Short mmCIF file of C-alpha atoms in Angstrom, two decimals:
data_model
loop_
_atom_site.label_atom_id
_atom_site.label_comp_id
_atom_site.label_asym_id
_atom_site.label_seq_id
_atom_site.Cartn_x
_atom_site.Cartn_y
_atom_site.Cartn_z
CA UNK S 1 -16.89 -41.02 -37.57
CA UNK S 2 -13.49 -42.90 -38.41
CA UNK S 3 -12.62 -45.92 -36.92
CA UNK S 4 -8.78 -46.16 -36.03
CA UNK S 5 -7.01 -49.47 -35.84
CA UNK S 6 -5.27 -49.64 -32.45
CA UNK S 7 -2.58 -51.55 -33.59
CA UNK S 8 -0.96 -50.26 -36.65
CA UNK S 9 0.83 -46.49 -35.79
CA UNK S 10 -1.24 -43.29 -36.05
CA UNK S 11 0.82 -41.92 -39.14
CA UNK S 12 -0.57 -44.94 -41.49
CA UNK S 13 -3.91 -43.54 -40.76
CA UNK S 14 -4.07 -39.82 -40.76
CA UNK S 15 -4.21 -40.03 -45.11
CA UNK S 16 -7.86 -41.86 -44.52
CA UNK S 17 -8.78 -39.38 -41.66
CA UNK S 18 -8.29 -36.32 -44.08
CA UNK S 19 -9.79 -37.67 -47.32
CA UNK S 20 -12.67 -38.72 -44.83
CA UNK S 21 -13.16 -34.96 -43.54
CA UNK S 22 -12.06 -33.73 -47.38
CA UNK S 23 -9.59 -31.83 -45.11
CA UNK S 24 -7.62 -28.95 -46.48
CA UNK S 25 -4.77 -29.50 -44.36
CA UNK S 26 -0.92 -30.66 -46.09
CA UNK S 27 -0.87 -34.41 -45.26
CA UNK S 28 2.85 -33.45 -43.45
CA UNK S 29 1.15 -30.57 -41.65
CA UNK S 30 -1.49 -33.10 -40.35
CA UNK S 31 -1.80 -33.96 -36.15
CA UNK S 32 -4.14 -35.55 -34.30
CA UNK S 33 -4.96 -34.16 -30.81
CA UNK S 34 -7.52 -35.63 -27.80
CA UNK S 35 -10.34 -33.53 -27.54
CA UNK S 36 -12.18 -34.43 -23.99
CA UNK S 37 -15.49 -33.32 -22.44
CA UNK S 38 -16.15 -33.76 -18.98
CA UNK S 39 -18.57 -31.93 -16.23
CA UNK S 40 -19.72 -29.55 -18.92
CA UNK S 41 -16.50 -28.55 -19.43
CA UNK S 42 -14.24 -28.80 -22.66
CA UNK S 43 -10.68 -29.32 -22.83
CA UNK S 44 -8.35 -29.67 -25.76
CA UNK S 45 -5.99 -32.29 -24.87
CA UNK S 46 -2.35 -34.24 -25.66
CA UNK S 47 -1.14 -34.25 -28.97
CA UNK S 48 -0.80 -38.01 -30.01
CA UNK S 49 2.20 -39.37 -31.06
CA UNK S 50 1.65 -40.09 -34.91
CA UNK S 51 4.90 -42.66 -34.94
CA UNK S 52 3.06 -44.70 -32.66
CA UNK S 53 -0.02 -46.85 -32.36
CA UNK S 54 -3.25 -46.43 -29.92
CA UNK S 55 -2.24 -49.16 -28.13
CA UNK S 56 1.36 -47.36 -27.00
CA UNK S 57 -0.52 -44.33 -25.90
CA UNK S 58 -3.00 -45.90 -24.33
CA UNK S 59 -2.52 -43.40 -20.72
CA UNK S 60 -3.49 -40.62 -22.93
CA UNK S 61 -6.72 -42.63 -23.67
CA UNK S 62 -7.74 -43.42 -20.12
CA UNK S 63 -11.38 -42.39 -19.58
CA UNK S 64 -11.45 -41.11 -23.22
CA UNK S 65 -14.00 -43.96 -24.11
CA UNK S 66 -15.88 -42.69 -21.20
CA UNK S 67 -18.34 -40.02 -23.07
CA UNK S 68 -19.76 -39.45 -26.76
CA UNK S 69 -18.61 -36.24 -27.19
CA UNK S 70 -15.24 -37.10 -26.59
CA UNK S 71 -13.37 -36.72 -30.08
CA UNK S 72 -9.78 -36.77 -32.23
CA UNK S 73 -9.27 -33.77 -33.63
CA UNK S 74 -7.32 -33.02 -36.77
CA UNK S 75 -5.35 -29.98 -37.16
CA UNK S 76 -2.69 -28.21 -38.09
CA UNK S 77 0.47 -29.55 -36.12
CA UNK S 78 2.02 -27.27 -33.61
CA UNK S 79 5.43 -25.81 -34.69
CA UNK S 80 3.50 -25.42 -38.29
CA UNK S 81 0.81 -23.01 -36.58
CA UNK S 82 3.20 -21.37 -34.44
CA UNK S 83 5.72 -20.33 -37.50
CA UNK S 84 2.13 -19.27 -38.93
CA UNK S 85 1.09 -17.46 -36.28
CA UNK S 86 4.57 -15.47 -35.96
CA UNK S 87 4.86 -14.86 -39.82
CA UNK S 88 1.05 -13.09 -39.44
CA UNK S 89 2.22 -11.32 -36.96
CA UNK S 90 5.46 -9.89 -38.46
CA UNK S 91 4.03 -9.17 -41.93
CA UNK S 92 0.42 -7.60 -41.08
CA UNK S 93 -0.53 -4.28 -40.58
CA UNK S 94 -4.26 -2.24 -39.44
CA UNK S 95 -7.10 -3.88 -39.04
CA UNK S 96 -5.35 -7.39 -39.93
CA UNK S 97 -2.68 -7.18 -36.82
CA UNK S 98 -5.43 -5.84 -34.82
CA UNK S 99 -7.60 -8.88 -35.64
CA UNK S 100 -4.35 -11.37 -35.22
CA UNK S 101 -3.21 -9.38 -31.63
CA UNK S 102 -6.77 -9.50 -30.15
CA UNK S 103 -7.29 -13.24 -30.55
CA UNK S 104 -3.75 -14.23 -29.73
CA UNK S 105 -5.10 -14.39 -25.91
CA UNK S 106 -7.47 -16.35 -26.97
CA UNK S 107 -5.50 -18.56 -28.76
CA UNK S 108 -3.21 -19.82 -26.23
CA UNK S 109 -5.90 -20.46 -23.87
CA UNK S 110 -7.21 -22.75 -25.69
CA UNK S 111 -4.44 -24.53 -26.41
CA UNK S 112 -1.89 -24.51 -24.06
CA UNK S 113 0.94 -27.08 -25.76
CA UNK S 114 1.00 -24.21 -28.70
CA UNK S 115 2.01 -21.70 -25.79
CA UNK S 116 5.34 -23.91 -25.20
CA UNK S 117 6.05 -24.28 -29.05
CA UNK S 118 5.24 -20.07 -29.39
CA UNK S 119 8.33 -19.47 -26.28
CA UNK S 120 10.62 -21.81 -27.35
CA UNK S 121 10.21 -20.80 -30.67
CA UNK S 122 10.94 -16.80 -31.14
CA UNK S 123 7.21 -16.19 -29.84
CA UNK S 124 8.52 -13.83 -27.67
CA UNK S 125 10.86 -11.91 -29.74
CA UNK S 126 8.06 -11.76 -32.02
CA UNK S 127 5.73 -10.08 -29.56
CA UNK S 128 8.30 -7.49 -28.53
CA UNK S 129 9.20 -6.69 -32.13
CA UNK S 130 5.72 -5.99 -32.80
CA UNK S 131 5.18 -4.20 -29.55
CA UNK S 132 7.98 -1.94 -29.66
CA UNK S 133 6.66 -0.54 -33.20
CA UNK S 134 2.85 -0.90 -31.55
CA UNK S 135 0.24 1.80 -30.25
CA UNK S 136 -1.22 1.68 -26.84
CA UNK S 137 -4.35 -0.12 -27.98
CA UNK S 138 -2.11 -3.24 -30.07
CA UNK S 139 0.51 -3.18 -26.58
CA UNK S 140 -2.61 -3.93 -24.55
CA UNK S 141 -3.42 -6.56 -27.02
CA UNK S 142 0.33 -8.03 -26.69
CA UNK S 143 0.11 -7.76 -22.44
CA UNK S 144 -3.25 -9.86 -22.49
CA UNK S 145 -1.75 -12.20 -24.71
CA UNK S 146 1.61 -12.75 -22.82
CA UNK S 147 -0.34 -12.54 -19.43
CA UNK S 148 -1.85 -15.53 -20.36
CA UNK S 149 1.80 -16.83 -22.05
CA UNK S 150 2.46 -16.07 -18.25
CA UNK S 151 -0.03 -18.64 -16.43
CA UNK S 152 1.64 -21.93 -18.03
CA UNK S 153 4.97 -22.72 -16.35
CA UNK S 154 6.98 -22.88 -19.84
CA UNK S 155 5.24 -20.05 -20.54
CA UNK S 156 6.63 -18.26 -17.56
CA UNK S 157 9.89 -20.09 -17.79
CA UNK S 158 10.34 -18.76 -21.35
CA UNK S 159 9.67 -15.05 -19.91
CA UNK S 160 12.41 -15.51 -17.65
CA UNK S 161 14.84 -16.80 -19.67
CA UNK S 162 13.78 -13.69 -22.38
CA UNK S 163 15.49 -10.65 -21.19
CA UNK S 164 13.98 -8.69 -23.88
CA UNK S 165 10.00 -9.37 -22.46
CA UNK S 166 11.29 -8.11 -19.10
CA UNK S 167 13.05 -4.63 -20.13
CA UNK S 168 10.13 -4.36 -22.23
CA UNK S 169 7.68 -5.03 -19.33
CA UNK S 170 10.03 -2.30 -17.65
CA UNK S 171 9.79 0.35 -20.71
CA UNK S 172 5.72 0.55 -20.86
CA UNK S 173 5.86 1.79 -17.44
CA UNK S 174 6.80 5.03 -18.73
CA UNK S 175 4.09 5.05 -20.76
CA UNK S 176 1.39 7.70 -21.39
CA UNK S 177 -1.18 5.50 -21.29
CA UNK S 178 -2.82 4.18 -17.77
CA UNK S 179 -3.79 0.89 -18.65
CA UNK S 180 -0.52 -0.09 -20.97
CA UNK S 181 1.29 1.17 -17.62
CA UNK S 182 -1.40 -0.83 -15.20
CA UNK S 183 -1.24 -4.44 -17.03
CA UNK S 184 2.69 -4.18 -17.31
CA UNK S 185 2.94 -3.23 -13.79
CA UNK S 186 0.35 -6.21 -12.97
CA UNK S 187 2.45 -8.94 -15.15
CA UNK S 188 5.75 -7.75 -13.39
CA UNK S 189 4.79 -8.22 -10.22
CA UNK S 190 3.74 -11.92 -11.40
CA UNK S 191 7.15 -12.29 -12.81
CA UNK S 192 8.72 -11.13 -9.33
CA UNK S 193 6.28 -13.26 -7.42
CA UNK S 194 7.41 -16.44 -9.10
CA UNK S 195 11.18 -15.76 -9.12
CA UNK S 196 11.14 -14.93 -6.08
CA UNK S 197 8.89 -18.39 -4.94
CA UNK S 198 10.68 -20.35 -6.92
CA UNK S 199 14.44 -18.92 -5.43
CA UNK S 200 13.08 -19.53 -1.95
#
């Protein structure tokens, strides 16, 4: 345990949090994010703001209080793990990208602020680069992934905005393999279903 003082701002106290927790993280790298647990269920939440104190955020701390298995997590901050993320991505091959594509999914359900950094960020590009160069089993990695890219608004507002993801959702349908040609079918019709909502 670490007690925070909930006047002086969050960035004068991550140093202590990380020597605490003999943390291997960069001190610049460091974040601190809500993690809440509620009705047996467990949900990373906000990211706090490190320029500011407890006190200034104290919204995001409604209710936290409420339960002892309620904690502040430290990790790696966002755009940090997403330019990781991409740069494994790019630079791995066999079982390594295998490994990295299959838990991407994964990944941004768990944490769905890293899903906005990922879009707005080349995420996408990234995806399609490897794709494009991909075999049936890594491009059914890369649809699970951005089908759940898909189920956060910026998420979705980032594939709509990428042309690329699109004519690439279009290409796979000419694929020789059912299910590359069955989950890109599935995610377009998503994409068509929310233009066409949100156009109404």
């Amino acid at each position: 345990t670490y007690t925070f003082l909930t006047n002086v701002p969050l960035i004068n106290q991550v140093a202590g949090v990380k020597r605490l927790l003999k943390a291997p993280h960069k001190l610049e790298d460091c974040a601190l994010q809500l993690y809440k647990h509620a009705g047996g269920q467990t949900d990373f939440g906000t990211y706090l703001d490190l320029e500011t104190t407890l006190d200034e955020q104290s919204d995001e701390l409604e209710g936290f209080a409420d339960s002892r298995k309620n904690a502040i997590i430290l990790r790696t901050q966002l755009l940090v793990r997403v330019h990781a993320c991409i740069e494994k991505l790019l630079n791995s091959t066999g079982r390594e990208l295998r490994r990295a594509l299959f838990s991407l999914k994964q990944i941004f359900q768990d944490d769905k602020d890293l899903v906005h950094e990922f879009v707005n960020n080349d995420g996408l590009e990234c995806l399609i680069k490897v794709g494009s160069e991909a075999d049936q089993n890594y491009q059914n990695y890369i649809l699970r992934a951005l089908g759940q890219v898909m189920l956060y608004v910026d998420g979705m507002n980032g594939v709509i905005q990428h042309n690329e993801t699109i004519q690439w959702l279009y290409s796979l349908i000419a694929s020789k393999f059912r299910l590359v040609v069955k989950t890109a079918l599935k995610l377009l019709l998503v994409f068509v279903e929310y233009t066409e909502c949100n156009t109404l």
